[in-house]
Amino acid sequence: MTTDKNPVPSTANKDRVVIFDTTLRDGEQSPGATMTHEEKLEIAGLLDEMGVDIIEAGFPIASEGDFRAVREIAERSRDAVICGLARANLKDIDRCWEAVRHAARPRIHTFIGTSPLHRAIPGLSQNEMAERIHETVTHARNLCDNVQWSPMDATRTEWDYLARVVEIAIKAGATTINIPDTVGYTAPVESAELIRRLIAEVPGAENVVFATHCHNDLGMATANALAAVAGGARQIECTINGLGERAGNTALEEVVMALKVRGDIMPYYTGIDSTKIMHISRRVATVSGFAVQYNKAIVGKNAFAHESGIHQDGMLKNAETFEIMRPEDVGLSATNIVMGKHSGRAALRSKLRDLGFELGENQLNDLFVRFKELADRKKEIYDEDLIALVTAGEDAARDRLVIRSLRVVCGTERPAEAELVMTIDGVEKTAHETGDGPVDATFRAVRKLHPNDAHLSLYQVSAVTEGTDAQATVSVRLEEDGNIATGQSADTDTVVASARAYVNALNRLLVRRARTGEDTREISYKDVS
Ligand code: KIV
Ligand code: ZN
């Protein structure tokens, strides 16, 4: 593996593609994907560890919470450049610098919508906007020597105007020019040509790095990003699992593995340690509440599963028959050693290590108890079961609402009933409710004990492994006063998993409420003031 640890974009090294991850900004911005402060710090740490060159940690002016997160990520950063987003005004840029300047390698990323539709929003003429770009990029560059500038909706901007404003940004001191396909409109031939032409025709283009930032509305984000690289871009902006607004952004795992597997026709390389991909993918899915689709390239549950007889036969004879990359290359263990009720603490610790979880002694003890409980109910415990157990137990220590017991009666004869015992701030309370099915009865019981107006915007159940004793993973998303919280839980009993996921989401809302205003976005990144 190549370990080029030089994250500063360089025009000298022609084959090195810089990976700019925006999971914590463009990804987190997607409705419902909000992460807590601690989760953002954890994901940033994992991105840094896997070799991401630039982490776009947030949009500091958007809220106090965003500012704190970017600042703390900057303070803790190791190798990665830490970048913050700012609109094209001095106040945004100053706030952004305040947050990122604590990083060893800070970057300011400032942008403005340059297409006719976007120019109409602030009502600026072409000349007025050009002036604004000059003024704001100059200001950013006076604060920081690493400045990225983006003409938002570049792919729908008139060529002449795009070339003109790119030149202005370069002259004002931008070191990276990012070309966003904001609405996922472009196609590979056009994506490559646009970058090629900008590099060939804009004066000064040879002194900056061109970046590509694609959205996936037409399912072409990965193809467009790779085409842009063929056209001369040397920075790809992407997110883990392709998280992002609408259909999402270019998926980091897809571009990294495409460059790795098809180096024969795309002779470029990244500094990413691909064996860390699966772990971070699972963590992002858990903390964002956006489950990865089963057949998603690289990180989907079925991406390396070979179920048909012909495939299995071929795989047994020679894995390369149907596999273009090895599961180990993306951090999937080659053998899924099944754990069971006789497995000890040391085996559990070692298995968790293989899966990328390093637990402290107390966490391990707690998990071991829950692992044994599960093993009593379920004969074989797979990797996915363990991952579900680890992630389900993470918040327990700080929870104000805790389920103590749940009994449900349901069937065809009468309405379902739930008897729930919960502690709320340590005080035990009991509720008995009926409902339209066991989950409804249980959720009503929770609401009786903890009255709230949170709107249930997502309730999703999926089986972690196969069989009738499989654990069900339940995701619940709640919305209250502009705050969104996602809860998850897994159990062999779907109703128990549902109750825990619901209570988990309520606990997260309580944390958000306590930090008044922190996660309420007052400003949209699309408003240009
Ligand atoms: O999609 C987009 O245009 C963006 C910009 C802010 C770079 O995310
Ligand atoms: Zn975007």
Coordinates of C-alpha atoms and ligand atoms in Angstrom, one line a residue:
M1 CA 0.0 0.0 0.0
T2 CA 1.2 3.5 -0.7
T3 CA 1.6 5.6 2.4
D4 CA 2.1 9.1 1.0
K5 CA 1.3 11.1 4.1
N6 CA 1.6 14.5 2.5
P7 CA -1.9 15.9 2.6
V8 CA -1.0 19.3 1.2
P9 CA -2.3 19.3 -2.3
S10 CA 0.7 19.4 -4.6
T11 CA 0.8 20.1 -8.3
A12 CA 4.3 18.4 -8.3
N13 CA 3.0 14.9 -7.7
K14 CA 0.7 14.3 -10.7
D15 CA -0.7 10.9 -9.7
R16 CA -1.6 11.6 -6.1
V17 CA -5.3 12.2 -5.6
V18 CA -6.2 14.1 -2.4
I19 CA -9.2 12.8 -0.5
F20 CA -11.4 15.5 1.0
D21 CA -14.1 14.0 3.2
T22 CA -17.2 16.1 3.9
T23 CA -19.2 13.5 5.8
L24 CA -19.3 15.9 8.8
R25 CA -20.5 18.9 6.7
D26 CA -22.3 17.9 3.5
G27 CA -23.2 14.5 4.9
E28 CA -24.3 15.7 8.3
Q29 CA -26.3 18.4 6.6
S30 CA -28.7 15.9 5.0
P31 CA -32.0 16.0 6.9
G32 CA -32.1 13.5 9.7
A33 CA -28.3 12.7 9.7
T34 CA -27.5 15.0 12.5
M35 CA -24.7 13.7 14.8
T36 CA -24.0 14.5 18.4
H37 CA -20.8 16.4 19.3
E38 CA -19.1 13.3 20.6
E39 CA -20.0 11.3 17.4
K40 CA -18.5 14.1 15.2
L41 CA -15.3 13.9 17.2
E42 CA -15.2 10.1 16.9
I43 CA -15.8 10.1 13.1
A44 CA -13.2 12.9 12.6
G45 CA -10.7 10.7 14.5
L46 CA -11.5 7.7 12.4
L47 CA -11.2 9.7 9.2
D48 CA -7.8 11.1 10.2
E49 CA -6.7 7.6 11.1
M50 CA -7.7 6.1 7.8
G51 CA -5.6 8.7 5.9
V52 CA -8.2 11.2 4.8
D53 CA -6.2 14.2 3.6
I54 CA -8.7 16.9 4.4
I55 CA -11.7 16.7 6.7
E56 CA -14.4 19.3 6.2
A57 CA -15.5 19.3 9.8
G58 CA -18.6 21.6 9.6
F59 CA -20.0 25.0 8.9
P60 CA -18.9 27.1 11.9
I61 CA -21.4 30.0 11.5
A62 CA -24.4 27.7 11.2
S63 CA -24.7 27.1 15.0
E64 CA -22.8 27.2 18.2
G65 CA -22.7 23.4 18.1
D66 CA -21.1 23.4 14.6
F67 CA -18.6 25.9 15.7
R68 CA -17.6 23.9 18.8
A69 CA -17.4 20.7 16.8
V70 CA -15.1 22.2 14.2
R71 CA -12.9 23.9 16.8
E72 CA -12.5 20.7 18.8
I73 CA -11.9 18.6 15.7
A74 CA -9.2 21.1 14.7
E75 CA -7.6 21.0 18.2
R76 CA -7.4 17.2 18.1
S77 CA -6.4 16.7 14.5
R78 CA -3.3 14.8 13.7
D79 CA -2.3 14.4 10.0
A80 CA -5.4 15.7 8.3
V81 CA -6.0 19.3 7.2
I82 CA -9.1 20.6 9.0
C83 CA -11.4 22.7 6.9
G84 CA -14.5 24.7 7.7
L85 CA -17.1 26.0 5.3
A86 CA -18.0 29.7 5.0
R87 CA -20.3 31.7 2.7
A88 CA -19.0 34.6 0.8
N89 CA -19.1 37.2 3.5
L90 CA -16.5 38.4 6.0
K91 CA -18.4 37.4 9.1
D92 CA -18.7 33.8 8.0
I93 CA -15.1 33.7 7.0
D94 CA -13.9 35.2 10.4
R95 CA -16.0 32.7 12.3
C96 CA -14.7 29.8 10.2
W97 CA -11.1 30.9 10.8
E98 CA -11.8 31.2 14.6
A99 CA -12.8 27.5 14.6
V100 CA -10.2 26.0 12.2
R101 CA -7.1 28.0 13.2
H102 CA -6.5 25.6 16.1
A103 CA -5.6 22.8 13.6
A104 CA -2.0 22.1 12.8
R105 CA -3.1 22.5 9.1
P106 CA -6.2 24.7 8.8
R107 CA -8.1 25.4 5.6
I108 CA -10.9 27.9 4.9
H109 CA -13.4 26.8 2.3
T110 CA -15.5 29.7 1.0
F111 CA -18.2 29.5 -1.7
I112 CA -20.9 31.3 -3.6
G113 CA -23.5 30.1 -6.1
T114 CA -22.4 31.3 -9.6
S115 CA -25.1 29.9 -11.9
P116 CA -27.8 32.2 -13.1
L117 CA -30.4 30.6 -10.7
H118 CA -28.0 31.0 -7.8
R119 CA -26.9 34.5 -8.7
A120 CA -30.6 35.5 -8.5
I121 CA -30.9 34.6 -4.8
P122 CA -28.7 37.4 -3.4
G123 CA -29.7 39.5 -6.5
L124 CA -26.1 40.2 -7.5
S125 CA -25.1 41.1 -11.0
Q126 CA -22.2 39.2 -12.6
N127 CA -19.8 42.2 -11.8
E128 CA -21.0 42.6 -8.3
M129 CA -20.6 38.9 -7.6
A130 CA -17.1 38.9 -9.2
E131 CA -16.2 41.8 -6.8
R132 CA -17.6 39.8 -3.8
I133 CA -15.5 36.8 -4.8
H134 CA -12.3 38.9 -5.0
E135 CA -13.0 40.6 -1.6
T136 CA -13.9 37.4 0.3
V137 CA -11.1 35.2 -1.1
T138 CA -8.6 37.9 -0.4
H139 CA -9.9 38.2 3.1
A140 CA -9.7 34.4 3.7
R141 CA -6.2 34.3 2.3
N142 CA -5.1 37.1 4.6
L143 CA -6.2 34.8 7.5
C144 CA -5.0 31.4 6.2
D145 CA -2.6 30.3 3.6
N146 CA -4.7 27.3 2.6
V147 CA -7.9 28.6 1.0
Q148 CA -10.4 26.6 -1.1
W149 CA -13.0 28.4 -3.2
S150 CA -16.1 26.9 -4.8
P151 CA -18.5 28.3 -7.4
M152 CA -21.6 26.5 -6.3
D153 CA -23.6 25.0 -9.1
A154 CA -20.5 25.3 -11.3
T155 CA -21.8 22.7 -13.8
R156 CA -24.8 25.0 -14.6
T157 CA -22.8 28.2 -14.7
E158 CA -22.1 29.8 -18.1
W159 CA -18.6 28.8 -19.3
D160 CA -17.4 32.4 -19.8
Y161 CA -18.5 33.5 -16.4
L162 CA -17.2 30.4 -14.7
A163 CA -13.7 30.8 -16.2
R164 CA -13.8 34.5 -15.3
V165 CA -14.6 33.9 -11.6
V166 CA -12.2 31.0 -11.3
E167 CA -9.4 33.3 -12.5
I168 CA -10.5 36.0 -10.0
A169 CA -10.4 33.5 -7.1
I170 CA -7.0 32.2 -8.2
K171 CA -5.6 35.8 -8.4
A172 CA -7.1 36.6 -4.9
G173 CA -5.1 33.7 -3.4
A174 CA -7.2 30.5 -3.5
T175 CA -5.0 27.4 -3.4
T176 CA -7.7 24.9 -4.3
I177 CA -10.5 25.5 -6.8
N178 CA -13.4 23.1 -6.2
I179 CA -15.9 22.6 -9.1
P180 CA -19.2 21.4 -7.5
D181 CA -21.9 19.6 -9.4
T182 CA -24.3 20.8 -6.7
V183 CA -27.5 19.2 -8.2
G184 CA -26.0 16.1 -9.7
Y185 CA -26.6 17.2 -13.2
T186 CA -23.4 16.6 -15.0
A187 CA -22.2 13.3 -16.8
P188 CA -18.7 11.8 -17.0
V189 CA -17.7 13.2 -20.5
E190 CA -18.8 16.7 -19.4
S191 CA -17.2 16.4 -16.0
A192 CA -13.8 15.5 -17.5
E193 CA -14.0 18.2 -20.2
L194 CA -15.0 21.0 -17.8
I195 CA -11.9 20.4 -15.6
R196 CA -9.6 19.9 -18.6
R197 CA -10.8 23.2 -20.2
L198 CA -10.5 25.2 -16.9
I199 CA -6.9 23.9 -16.5
A200 CA -6.1 24.7 -20.1
E201 CA -7.7 28.1 -20.4
V202 CA -7.8 29.9 -17.1
P203 CA -4.6 31.9 -16.4
G204 CA -2.9 30.7 -13.2
A205 CA -4.7 27.3 -13.2
E206 CA -1.4 25.5 -13.2
N207 CA -0.6 26.9 -9.7
V208 CA -3.7 25.5 -7.9
V209 CA -5.3 22.1 -7.3
F210 CA -8.7 21.5 -9.0
A211 CA -11.2 19.5 -6.9
T212 CA -14.4 17.7 -7.9
H213 CA -17.5 17.7 -5.7
C214 CA -20.4 15.6 -7.1
H215 CA -23.9 14.9 -6.0
N216 CA -25.6 11.6 -6.9
D217 CA -29.0 12.7 -8.2
L218 CA -28.6 10.8 -11.5
G219 CA -26.5 8.0 -9.9
M220 CA -23.3 9.3 -11.5
A221 CA -21.4 10.9 -8.6
T222 CA -18.6 8.3 -8.5
A223 CA -18.3 8.2 -12.3
N224 CA -18.3 12.0 -12.5
A225 CA -15.6 12.3 -9.8
L226 CA -13.3 9.8 -11.5
A227 CA -13.9 11.4 -14.9
A228 CA -12.9 14.8 -13.3
V229 CA -9.7 13.1 -12.2
A230 CA -9.0 12.0 -15.7
G231 CA -9.6 15.6 -16.8
G232 CA -7.0 16.8 -14.3
A233 CA -8.7 17.2 -10.9
R234 CA -6.5 16.0 -8.1
Q235 CA -8.9 16.4 -5.1
I236 CA -12.1 14.3 -4.8
E237 CA -14.7 15.5 -2.3
C238 CA -16.7 12.6 -0.9
T239 CA -18.5 11.2 2.1
I240 CA -18.6 7.8 3.8
N241 CA -21.4 5.7 2.5
G242 CA -22.2 8.5 0.0
L243 CA -24.1 10.2 2.8
G244 CA -25.4 13.6 1.8
E245 CA -28.4 15.7 0.8
R246 CA -31.0 14.1 -1.5
A247 CA -29.3 11.2 -3.3
G248 CA -26.0 11.9 -1.5
N249 CA -22.4 12.7 -2.5
T250 CA -19.7 10.7 -4.1
A251 CA -18.9 7.8 -1.8
L252 CA -15.4 7.8 -0.5
E253 CA -15.2 4.0 -0.4
E254 CA -16.2 3.8 -4.1
V255 CA -13.6 6.2 -5.5
V256 CA -10.8 4.8 -3.3
M257 CA -11.5 1.2 -4.3
A258 CA -12.1 2.1 -7.9
L259 CA -8.7 3.8 -8.1
K260 CA -7.1 0.8 -6.2
V261 CA -8.6 -2.0 -8.3
R262 CA -8.4 -0.3 -11.7
G263 CA -5.0 1.3 -11.4
D264 CA -4.3 -0.2 -14.8
I265 CA -6.6 2.4 -16.5
M266 CA -6.7 5.0 -13.8
P267 CA -3.1 5.4 -12.7
Y268 CA -3.7 7.5 -9.6
Y269 CA -3.4 6.7 -5.9
T270 CA -4.7 8.0 -2.6
G271 CA -3.3 7.9 0.9
I272 CA -6.3 6.0 2.3
D273 CA -5.8 2.8 4.3
S274 CA -8.7 0.9 2.7
T275 CA -8.8 -1.7 5.5
K276 CA -10.4 0.9 7.7
I277 CA -13.4 1.3 5.3
M278 CA -15.8 -1.2 6.8
H279 CA -15.4 0.0 10.4
I280 CA -16.0 3.7 9.6
S281 CA -18.8 2.8 7.3
R282 CA -20.6 1.0 10.1
R283 CA -20.0 3.8 12.5
V284 CA -21.3 6.5 10.1
A285 CA -24.4 4.3 9.4
T286 CA -25.0 3.9 13.2
V287 CA -24.5 7.5 14.3
S288 CA -26.3 9.1 11.3
G289 CA -29.2 6.6 11.4
F290 CA -28.8 6.1 7.7
A291 CA -28.5 2.4 7.1
V292 CA -26.4 1.2 4.2
Q293 CA -28.4 -0.5 1.5
Y294 CA -27.7 -4.2 1.2
N295 CA -26.4 -4.1 -2.3
K296 CA -24.4 -0.9 -1.9
A297 CA -21.0 -1.1 -3.7
I298 CA -18.0 -1.9 -1.4
V299 CA -19.8 -1.6 2.0
G300 CA -23.2 -3.2 1.5
K301 CA -24.0 -6.4 3.5
N302 CA -24.2 -8.3 0.2
A303 CA -21.1 -6.7 -1.5
F304 CA -19.0 -9.8 -0.8
A305 CA -21.8 -12.4 -0.4
H306 CA -21.9 -15.1 -2.9
E307 CA -25.2 -17.0 -2.6
S308 CA -26.0 -18.6 -5.9
G309 CA -24.7 -22.2 -6.3
I310 CA -22.6 -21.3 -9.4
H311 CA -21.0 -18.4 -7.6
Q312 CA -20.2 -20.4 -4.5
D313 CA -18.7 -23.2 -6.5
G314 CA -16.5 -20.8 -8.4
M315 CA -15.5 -19.0 -5.2
L316 CA -14.4 -22.2 -3.5
K317 CA -12.2 -23.2 -6.5
N318 CA -10.7 -19.7 -6.9
A319 CA -11.9 -16.5 -5.2
E320 CA -10.9 -14.4 -8.2
T321 CA -13.6 -16.1 -10.3
F322 CA -16.2 -13.7 -8.9
E323 CA -14.2 -11.3 -6.7
I324 CA -12.3 -8.3 -8.0
M325 CA -11.1 -7.3 -4.5
R326 CA -10.7 -9.2 -1.3
P327 CA -13.0 -8.6 1.6
E328 CA -9.9 -8.0 3.8
D329 CA -8.9 -5.1 1.5
V330 CA -11.9 -3.1 2.9
G331 CA -11.6 -4.4 6.4
L332 CA -14.0 -7.3 6.4
S333 CA -12.6 -10.3 8.2
A334 CA -12.0 -13.1 5.8
T335 CA -13.4 -15.7 8.2
N336 CA -16.6 -14.9 10.1
I337 CA -15.7 -16.8 13.3
V338 CA -18.9 -17.6 15.0
M339 CA -19.0 -16.9 18.7
G340 CA -21.3 -18.8 21.1
K341 CA -22.1 -19.2 24.7
H342 CA -18.8 -20.9 25.5
S343 CA -16.7 -18.1 24.1
G344 CA -14.8 -16.3 26.9
R345 CA -13.9 -12.7 27.6
A346 CA -10.5 -12.9 25.9
A347 CA -12.1 -14.3 22.7
L348 CA -14.7 -11.5 22.8
R349 CA -12.0 -8.9 23.2
S350 CA -9.9 -10.2 20.4
K351 CA -13.0 -10.5 18.1
L352 CA -14.0 -6.9 18.8
R353 CA -10.4 -5.8 18.1
D354 CA -10.7 -7.5 14.7
L355 CA -13.9 -5.6 14.1
G356 CA -12.2 -2.3 14.9
F357 CA -13.6 -1.8 18.5
E358 CA -11.1 -1.0 21.3
L359 CA -13.2 -1.1 24.5
G360 CA -12.1 -0.1 28.0
E361 CA -12.3 -2.6 30.8
N362 CA -15.7 -1.5 32.1
Q363 CA -17.2 -1.3 28.6
L364 CA -15.9 -4.8 27.9
N365 CA -17.3 -6.2 31.2
D366 CA -20.7 -4.6 30.4
L367 CA -20.7 -6.0 26.9
F368 CA -19.6 -9.4 28.1
V369 CA -22.7 -9.6 30.2
R370 CA -25.0 -8.6 27.3
F371 CA -23.1 -11.0 25.0
K372 CA -23.8 -13.9 27.4
E373 CA -27.5 -12.9 27.6
L374 CA -27.7 -13.0 23.9
A375 CA -25.8 -16.3 23.6
D376 CA -28.4 -17.8 25.9
R377 CA -31.1 -16.9 23.4
K378 CA -29.2 -17.3 20.2
K379 CA -27.0 -20.2 19.3
E380 CA -24.5 -18.6 17.0
I381 CA -23.4 -15.0 17.3
Y382 CA -22.0 -13.5 14.1
D383 CA -19.9 -10.4 13.6
E384 CA -23.0 -8.3 12.8
D385 CA -24.6 -9.4 16.1
L386 CA -21.6 -8.2 18.0
I387 CA -21.4 -4.9 16.2
A388 CA -25.1 -4.4 16.9
L389 CA -24.5 -5.2 20.6
V390 CA -21.6 -2.7 20.9
T391 CA -23.3 0.1 19.1
A392 CA -26.6 -0.4 21.0
G393 CA -24.9 -0.1 24.4
E394 CA -22.9 3.0 23.8
D395 CA -25.1 5.6 25.2
A396 CA -26.4 3.6 28.2
A397 CA -24.1 5.4 30.8
R398 CA -25.6 8.9 30.2
D399 CA -29.2 7.9 29.6
R400 CA -31.9 9.6 31.7
L401 CA -34.6 7.3 30.5
V402 CA -33.9 3.6 31.1
I403 CA -36.1 0.6 30.3
R404 CA -36.2 -1.8 33.2
S405 CA -38.8 -4.3 32.0
L406 CA -41.3 -4.8 29.2
R407 CA -44.1 -7.3 28.9
V408 CA -46.2 -7.5 25.9
V409 CA -49.4 -9.5 25.1
C410 CA -50.5 -9.6 21.5
G411 CA -52.4 -11.8 19.1
T412 CA -55.5 -12.0 16.9
E413 CA -58.1 -11.9 19.7
R414 CA -57.7 -8.4 21.3
P415 CA -55.7 -5.2 21.2
A416 CA -52.0 -5.6 22.1
E417 CA -51.0 -4.6 25.6
A418 CA -47.7 -3.4 27.0
E419 CA -46.6 -3.2 30.6
L420 CA -43.5 -1.1 30.8
V421 CA -41.3 -0.3 33.8
M422 CA -38.8 2.6 33.2
T423 CA -36.6 4.7 35.4
I424 CA -36.6 8.4 34.7
D425 CA -33.7 10.2 36.3
G426 CA -33.4 7.2 38.7
V427 CA -37.1 7.1 39.7
E428 CA -39.0 3.9 38.7
K429 CA -42.4 4.3 37.0
T430 CA -44.8 1.8 35.5
A431 CA -47.3 2.2 32.6
H432 CA -49.9 -0.1 31.1
E433 CA -51.2 0.7 27.6
T434 CA -53.0 -0.9 24.7
G435 CA -52.4 -0.1 21.1
D436 CA -52.6 -1.1 17.5
G437 CA -50.0 -3.9 17.7
P438 CA -47.3 -4.5 20.2
V439 CA -45.0 -1.7 19.0
D440 CA -47.7 0.9 19.1
A441 CA -48.8 -0.2 22.6
T442 CA -45.2 0.0 23.8
F443 CA -44.5 3.4 22.3
R444 CA -47.8 4.7 24.0
A445 CA -46.5 3.3 27.3
V446 CA -43.2 5.2 26.8
R447 CA -45.1 8.4 26.0
K448 CA -47.3 7.9 29.1
L449 CA -44.3 7.8 31.3
H450 CA -42.4 10.5 29.4
P451 CA -44.9 12.8 27.7
N452 CA -43.4 14.5 24.6
D453 CA -44.4 16.0 21.3
A454 CA -41.6 14.4 19.3
H455 CA -42.8 13.4 15.9
L456 CA -41.8 9.9 14.8
S457 CA -40.4 10.4 11.3
L458 CA -38.8 7.0 10.7
Y459 CA -39.3 3.6 12.1
Q460 CA -37.3 0.9 10.4
V461 CA -36.7 -2.7 11.2
S462 CA -34.0 -5.0 9.6
A463 CA -32.7 -8.4 10.5
V464 CA -29.0 -8.4 11.4
T465 CA -28.4 -12.0 10.4
E466 CA -30.5 -14.9 9.1
G467 CA -32.9 -17.2 10.9
T468 CA -35.9 -16.7 13.2
D469 CA -33.6 -16.1 16.1
A470 CA -31.8 -13.3 14.3
Q471 CA -31.4 -10.0 16.0
A472 CA -33.6 -7.2 14.7
T473 CA -32.0 -3.8 14.4
V474 CA -34.5 -1.0 14.8
S475 CA -33.9 2.6 13.9
V476 CA -36.1 5.4 15.1
R477 CA -35.9 9.0 14.1
L478 CA -37.7 11.7 16.1
E479 CA -38.2 15.4 15.4
E480 CA -39.0 18.0 17.9
D481 CA -38.7 21.8 17.6
G482 CA -36.2 21.6 14.8
N483 CA -34.1 19.0 16.6
I484 CA -33.7 15.6 15.1
A485 CA -32.5 12.5 16.9
T486 CA -32.0 9.0 15.8
G487 CA -32.0 6.0 18.1
Q488 CA -31.0 2.4 17.3
S489 CA -31.1 -0.9 19.1
A490 CA -30.8 -4.6 18.4
D491 CA -32.4 -7.6 20.1
T492 CA -33.7 -11.0 19.1
D493 CA -37.1 -9.6 20.2
T494 CA -38.3 -6.9 17.7
V495 CA -40.6 -5.2 20.2
V496 CA -37.8 -4.9 22.8
A497 CA -35.4 -3.5 20.1
S498 CA -38.2 -1.1 19.1
A499 CA -38.7 0.1 22.7
R500 CA -35.0 0.6 23.2
A501 CA -34.5 2.4 19.9
Y502 CA -37.4 4.8 20.7
V503 CA -36.1 5.5 24.2
N504 CA -32.5 5.9 22.8
A505 CA -33.8 8.6 20.5
L506 CA -35.7 10.3 23.3
N507 CA -32.5 10.3 25.4
R508 CA -30.7 12.0 22.6
L509 CA -33.4 14.6 22.2
L510 CA -33.0 15.3 25.9
V511 CA -29.2 15.8 25.5
R512 CA -29.9 18.2 22.6
R513 CA -32.5 20.1 24.5
A514 CA -30.1 20.5 27.4
R515 CA -27.6 22.2 25.1
T516 CA -30.2 24.8 24.1
G517 CA -30.0 25.9 20.5
E518 CA -26.9 23.9 19.7
D519 CA -28.3 21.8 16.9
T520 CA -30.9 24.2 15.7
R521 CA -29.7 25.4 12.3
E522 CA -30.7 29.0 12.0
I523 CA -28.8 29.5 8.8
S524 CA -28.9 27.5 5.6
Y525 CA -25.7 27.2 3.7
K526 CA -27.7 28.1 0.7
D527 CA -28.5 31.6 1.9
V528 CA -25.8 34.0 0.8
S529 CA -25.9 37.1 2.9
Ligands
KIV1 O1 -22.8 20.9 -3.4 C1 -22.2 22.0 -3.2 O2 -22.2 22.9 -4.1 C2 -21.6 22.2 -1.9 C3 -20.8 23.5 -1.9 C4 -21.0 24.2 -0.6 C5 -19.3 23.2 -2.1 O3 -21.7 21.4 -1.0
ZN2 ZN -22.4 19.5 -1.8

